PDB file of C-alpha atoms in Angstrom:
ATOM      1  CA  UNK W   1      -8.278 -32.235   4.910  1.00 49.00           C
ATOM      2  CA  UNK W   2      -6.224 -33.186   7.958  1.00 55.00           C
ATOM      3  CA  UNK W   3      -2.453 -32.926   7.881  1.00 60.00           C
ATOM      4  CA  UNK W   4      -0.954 -36.439   7.565  1.00 61.00           C
ATOM      5  CA  UNK W   5       1.884 -35.381   9.881  1.00 68.00           C
ATOM      6  CA  UNK W   6      -0.592 -35.424  12.785  1.00 76.00           C
ATOM      7  CA  UNK W   7      -1.258 -39.155  12.403  1.00 86.00           C
ATOM      8  CA  UNK W   8       0.926 -42.122  13.320  1.00 90.00           C
ATOM      9  CA  UNK W   9       2.719 -43.566  10.289  1.00 95.00           C
ATOM     10  CA  UNK W  10       0.585 -46.293   8.738  1.00 96.00           C
ATOM     11  CA  UNK W  11       1.635 -49.727   7.476  1.00 96.00           C
ATOM     12  CA  UNK W  12       2.417 -48.353   4.015  1.00 97.00           C
ATOM     13  CA  UNK W  13       4.719 -45.660   5.398  1.00 96.00           C
ATOM     14  CA  UNK W  14       6.658 -48.151   7.519  1.00 97.00           C
ATOM     15  CA  UNK W  15       6.971 -50.409   4.465  1.00 97.00           C
ATOM     16  CA  UNK W  16       8.261 -47.468   2.377  1.00 97.00           C
ATOM     17  CA  UNK W  17      10.949 -46.796   4.988  1.00 97.00           C
ATOM     18  CA  UNK W  18      11.884 -50.487   5.083  1.00 97.00           C
ATOM     19  CA  UNK W  19      12.103 -50.748   1.281  1.00 96.00           C
ATOM     20  CA  UNK W  20      14.266 -47.622   1.175  1.00 96.00           C
ATOM     21  CA  UNK W  21      16.588 -49.239   3.746  1.00 96.00           C
ATOM     22  CA  UNK W  22      16.733 -52.397   1.602  1.00 95.00           C
ATOM     23  CA  UNK W  23      17.795 -50.270  -1.368  1.00 94.00           C
ATOM     24  CA  UNK W  24      20.655 -48.820   0.691  1.00 94.00           C
ATOM     25  CA  UNK W  25      22.070 -52.272   1.447  1.00 94.00           C
ATOM     26  CA  UNK W  26      25.272 -53.142  -0.414  1.00 93.00           C
ATOM     27  CA  UNK W  27      24.642 -54.875  -3.753  1.00 93.00           C
ATOM     28  CA  UNK W  28      26.162 -58.143  -2.546  1.00 91.00           C
ATOM     29  CA  UNK W  29      23.392 -58.368   0.077  1.00 90.00           C
ATOM     30  CA  UNK W  30      20.554 -57.177  -2.164  1.00 91.00           C
ATOM     31  CA  UNK W  31      21.449 -59.887  -4.683  1.00 90.00           C
ATOM     32  CA  UNK W  32      20.321 -62.546  -2.192  1.00 87.00           C
ATOM     33  CA  UNK W  33      17.165 -60.830  -1.001  1.00 90.00           C
ATOM     34  CA  UNK W  34      15.100 -60.951  -4.198  1.00 87.00           C
ATOM     35  CA  UNK W  35      12.970 -63.893  -3.038  1.00 87.00           C
ATOM     36  CA  UNK W  36      12.559 -62.679   0.544  1.00 91.00           C
ATOM     37  CA  UNK W  37       9.063 -61.388   1.250  1.00 94.00           C
ATOM     38  CA  UNK W  38       8.762 -58.200   3.311  1.00 97.00           C
ATOM     39  CA  UNK W  39       5.593 -57.980   5.419  1.00 97.00           C
ATOM     40  CA  UNK W  40       4.621 -55.096   7.639  1.00 98.00           C
ATOM     41  CA  UNK W  41       1.865 -55.849  10.120  1.00 98.00           C
ATOM     42  CA  UNK W  42       0.616 -54.128  13.244  1.00 98.00           C
ATOM     43  CA  UNK W  43       1.607 -57.027  15.546  1.00 98.00           C
ATOM     44  CA  UNK W  44       2.885 -60.580  15.376  1.00 97.00           C
ATOM     45  CA  UNK W  45       0.052 -63.098  15.460  1.00 96.00           C
ATOM     46  CA  UNK W  46      -0.745 -65.037  18.626  1.00 96.00           C
ATOM     47  CA  UNK W  47       0.803 -68.269  17.308  1.00 96.00           C
ATOM     48  CA  UNK W  48       4.122 -66.534  16.594  1.00 96.00           C
ATOM     49  CA  UNK W  49       4.178 -64.881  19.998  1.00 97.00           C
ATOM     50  CA  UNK W  50       3.370 -68.189  21.722  1.00 96.00           C
ATOM     51  CA  UNK W  51       6.036 -70.050  19.747  1.00 95.00           C
ATOM     52  CA  UNK W  52       8.622 -67.472  20.818  1.00 94.00           C
ATOM     53  CA  UNK W  53       7.421 -67.399  24.432  1.00 96.00           C
ATOM     54  CA  UNK W  54       6.494 -63.712  24.232  1.00 96.00           C
ATOM     55  CA  UNK W  55       3.458 -62.568  26.196  1.00 96.00           C
ATOM     56  CA  UNK W  56       3.513 -58.856  25.362  1.00 97.00           C
ATOM     57  CA  UNK W  57       3.121 -58.239  21.602  1.00 97.00           C
ATOM     58  CA  UNK W  58       4.895 -54.883  22.016  1.00 97.00           C
ATOM     59  CA  UNK W  59       8.142 -56.755  22.748  1.00 97.00           C
ATOM     60  CA  UNK W  60       8.578 -57.990  19.156  1.00 97.00           C
ATOM     61  CA  UNK W  61       9.472 -55.370  16.537  1.00 98.00           C
ATOM     62  CA  UNK W  62      10.611 -57.726  13.797  1.00 97.00           C
ATOM     63  CA  UNK W  63      11.092 -61.361  12.853  1.00 97.00           C
ATOM     64  CA  UNK W  64      12.911 -63.331  10.183  1.00 94.00           C
ATOM     65  CA  UNK W  65      11.282 -66.620   9.249  1.00 91.00           C
ATOM     66  CA  UNK W  66      13.099 -68.959   6.955  1.00 86.00           C
ATOM     67  CA  UNK W  67      16.472 -70.622   6.622  1.00 78.00           C
ATOM     68  CA  UNK W  68      19.662 -68.557   6.552  1.00 75.00           C
ATOM     69  CA  UNK W  69      21.333 -68.381   3.146  1.00 73.00           C
ATOM     70  CA  UNK W  70      24.206 -70.678   4.214  1.00 63.00           C
ATOM     71  CA  UNK W  71      21.783 -73.368   5.416  1.00 61.00           C
ATOM     72  CA  UNK W  72      19.796 -73.625   2.200  1.00 55.00           C
ATOM     73  CA  UNK W  73      19.875 -76.722   0.046  1.00 54.00           C
ATOM     74  CA  UNK W  74      18.752 -77.626  -3.456  1.00 56.00           C
ATOM     75  CA  UNK W  75      16.412 -80.193  -1.893  1.00 58.00           C
ATOM     76  CA  UNK W  76      14.415 -77.462  -0.116  1.00 57.00           C
ATOM     77  CA  UNK W  77      11.288 -77.754  -2.207  1.00 60.00           C
ATOM     78  CA  UNK W  78       7.809 -76.830  -1.119  1.00 60.00           C
ATOM     79  CA  UNK W  79       9.084 -74.616   1.689  1.00 68.00           C
ATOM     80  CA  UNK W  80       7.432 -71.292   2.410  1.00 77.00           C
ATOM     81  CA  UNK W  81       9.371 -68.284   1.157  1.00 85.00           C
ATOM     82  CA  UNK W  82      11.764 -66.580   3.539  1.00 91.00           C
ATOM     83  CA  UNK W  83      10.039 -63.626   5.163  1.00 94.00           C
ATOM     84  CA  UNK W  84      11.009 -60.519   7.048  1.00 96.00           C
ATOM     85  CA  UNK W  85       8.204 -59.284   9.287  1.00 97.00           C
ATOM     86  CA  UNK W  86       8.196 -55.792  10.736  1.00 98.00           C
ATOM     87  CA  UNK W  87       5.640 -55.007  13.415  1.00 98.00           C
ATOM     88  CA  UNK W  88       4.459 -51.412  13.192  1.00 98.00           C
ATOM     89  CA  UNK W  89       2.887 -50.849  16.612  1.00 98.00           C
ATOM     90  CA  UNK W  90       5.900 -52.092  18.641  1.00 98.00           C
ATOM     91  CA  UNK W  91       8.185 -50.089  16.330  1.00 98.00           C
ATOM     92  CA  UNK W  92       6.080 -46.956  16.907  1.00 97.00           C
ATOM     93  CA  UNK W  93       6.186 -47.515  20.677  1.00 96.00           C
ATOM     94  CA  UNK W  94       9.969 -47.866  20.595  1.00 96.00           C
ATOM     95  CA  UNK W  95      10.158 -44.760  18.400  1.00 96.00           C
ATOM     96  CA  UNK W  96       8.176 -42.779  20.960  1.00 94.00           C
ATOM     97  CA  UNK W  97      10.285 -44.109  23.853  1.00 95.00           C
ATOM     98  CA  UNK W  98      13.741 -43.670  22.319  1.00 94.00           C
ATOM     99  CA  UNK W  99      13.434 -40.452  20.357  1.00 89.00           C
ATOM    100  CA  UNK W 100      15.446 -41.844  17.430  1.00 94.00           C
ATOM    101  CA  UNK W 101      14.066 -41.100  13.982  1.00 95.00           C
ATOM    102  CA  UNK W 102      11.498 -43.533  12.633  1.00 96.00           C
ATOM    103  CA  UNK W 103      13.673 -44.086   9.559  1.00 96.00           C
ATOM    104  CA  UNK W 104      16.646 -45.002  11.758  1.00 95.00           C
ATOM    105  CA  UNK W 105      14.575 -47.384  13.880  1.00 96.00           C
ATOM    106  CA  UNK W 106      12.954 -49.134  10.895  1.00 97.00           C
ATOM    107  CA  UNK W 107      16.410 -49.469   9.320  1.00 96.00           C
ATOM    108  CA  UNK W 108      17.774 -50.950  12.553  1.00 95.00           C
ATOM    109  CA  UNK W 109      15.008 -53.559  12.814  1.00 97.00           C
ATOM    110  CA  UNK W 110      15.186 -54.400   9.106  1.00 96.00           C
ATOM    111  CA  UNK W 111      18.981 -54.805   9.117  1.00 95.00           C
ATOM    112  CA  UNK W 112      18.714 -57.063  12.155  1.00 94.00           C
ATOM    113  CA  UNK W 113      16.238 -59.332  10.350  1.00 94.00           C
ATOM    114  CA  UNK W 114      18.320 -59.249   7.136  1.00 93.00           C
ATOM    115  CA  UNK W 115      21.248 -60.290   9.317  1.00 91.00           C
ATOM    116  CA  UNK W 116      19.326 -63.394  10.392  1.00 88.00           C
ATOM    117  CA  UNK W 117      18.711 -64.214   6.717  1.00 87.00           C
ATOM    118  CA  UNK W 118      22.455 -64.206   6.168  1.00 87.00           C
ATOM    119  CA  UNK W 119      23.328 -65.834   9.503  1.00 86.00           C
ATOM    120  CA  UNK W 120      25.318 -62.775  10.625  1.00 89.00           C
ATOM    121  CA  UNK W 121      26.614 -62.201  14.125  1.00 88.00           C
ATOM    122  CA  UNK W 122      25.406 -59.207  16.140  1.00 88.00           C
ATOM    123  CA  UNK W 123      28.721 -57.445  15.445  1.00 90.00           C
ATOM    124  CA  UNK W 124      28.297 -58.023  11.697  1.00 88.00           C
ATOM    125  CA  UNK W 125      24.719 -56.709  11.889  1.00 88.00           C
ATOM    126  CA  UNK W 126      25.931 -53.525  13.572  1.00 86.00           C
ATOM    127  CA  UNK W 127      28.610 -53.079  10.887  1.00 88.00           C
ATOM    128  CA  UNK W 128      25.995 -53.547   8.163  1.00 88.00           C
ATOM    129  CA  UNK W 129      23.702 -51.060   9.883  1.00 87.00           C
ATOM    130  CA  UNK W 130      26.541 -48.514   9.881  1.00 86.00           C
ATOM    131  CA  UNK W 131      26.835 -48.960   6.097  1.00 84.00           C
ATOM    132  CA  UNK W 132      23.101 -48.543   5.534  1.00 84.00           C
ATOM    133  CA  UNK W 133      22.647 -45.868   8.223  1.00 76.00           C
TER     134      UNK W 133
END
């Protein structure tokens, strides 16, 4: 049987790293993430890339789709659930290019998308990432 360490991390492994990063978030953040769906896919679909004006699918490592917590309303019925998408292949390319650990990179992308869910500034996202690190 081949050694798993010789293969690129699969979708399940990236999801495990992302879920572990979610568990390291402070409780006050985790409390508002229970209904957020985490999806790990190889790439964003063509419609998403077109909507964002991105031609190269390797340029998008993650995406938050939904309304930030502060913008939600009780009249928001029938809306799709908030989602955090992580895109494995672009993450793996960035991992290979930067030399940072895969866990650190997945955490970085995840925290950035969680930050969009909460409407955080870039500075706040970096502070949160330092906590989760």
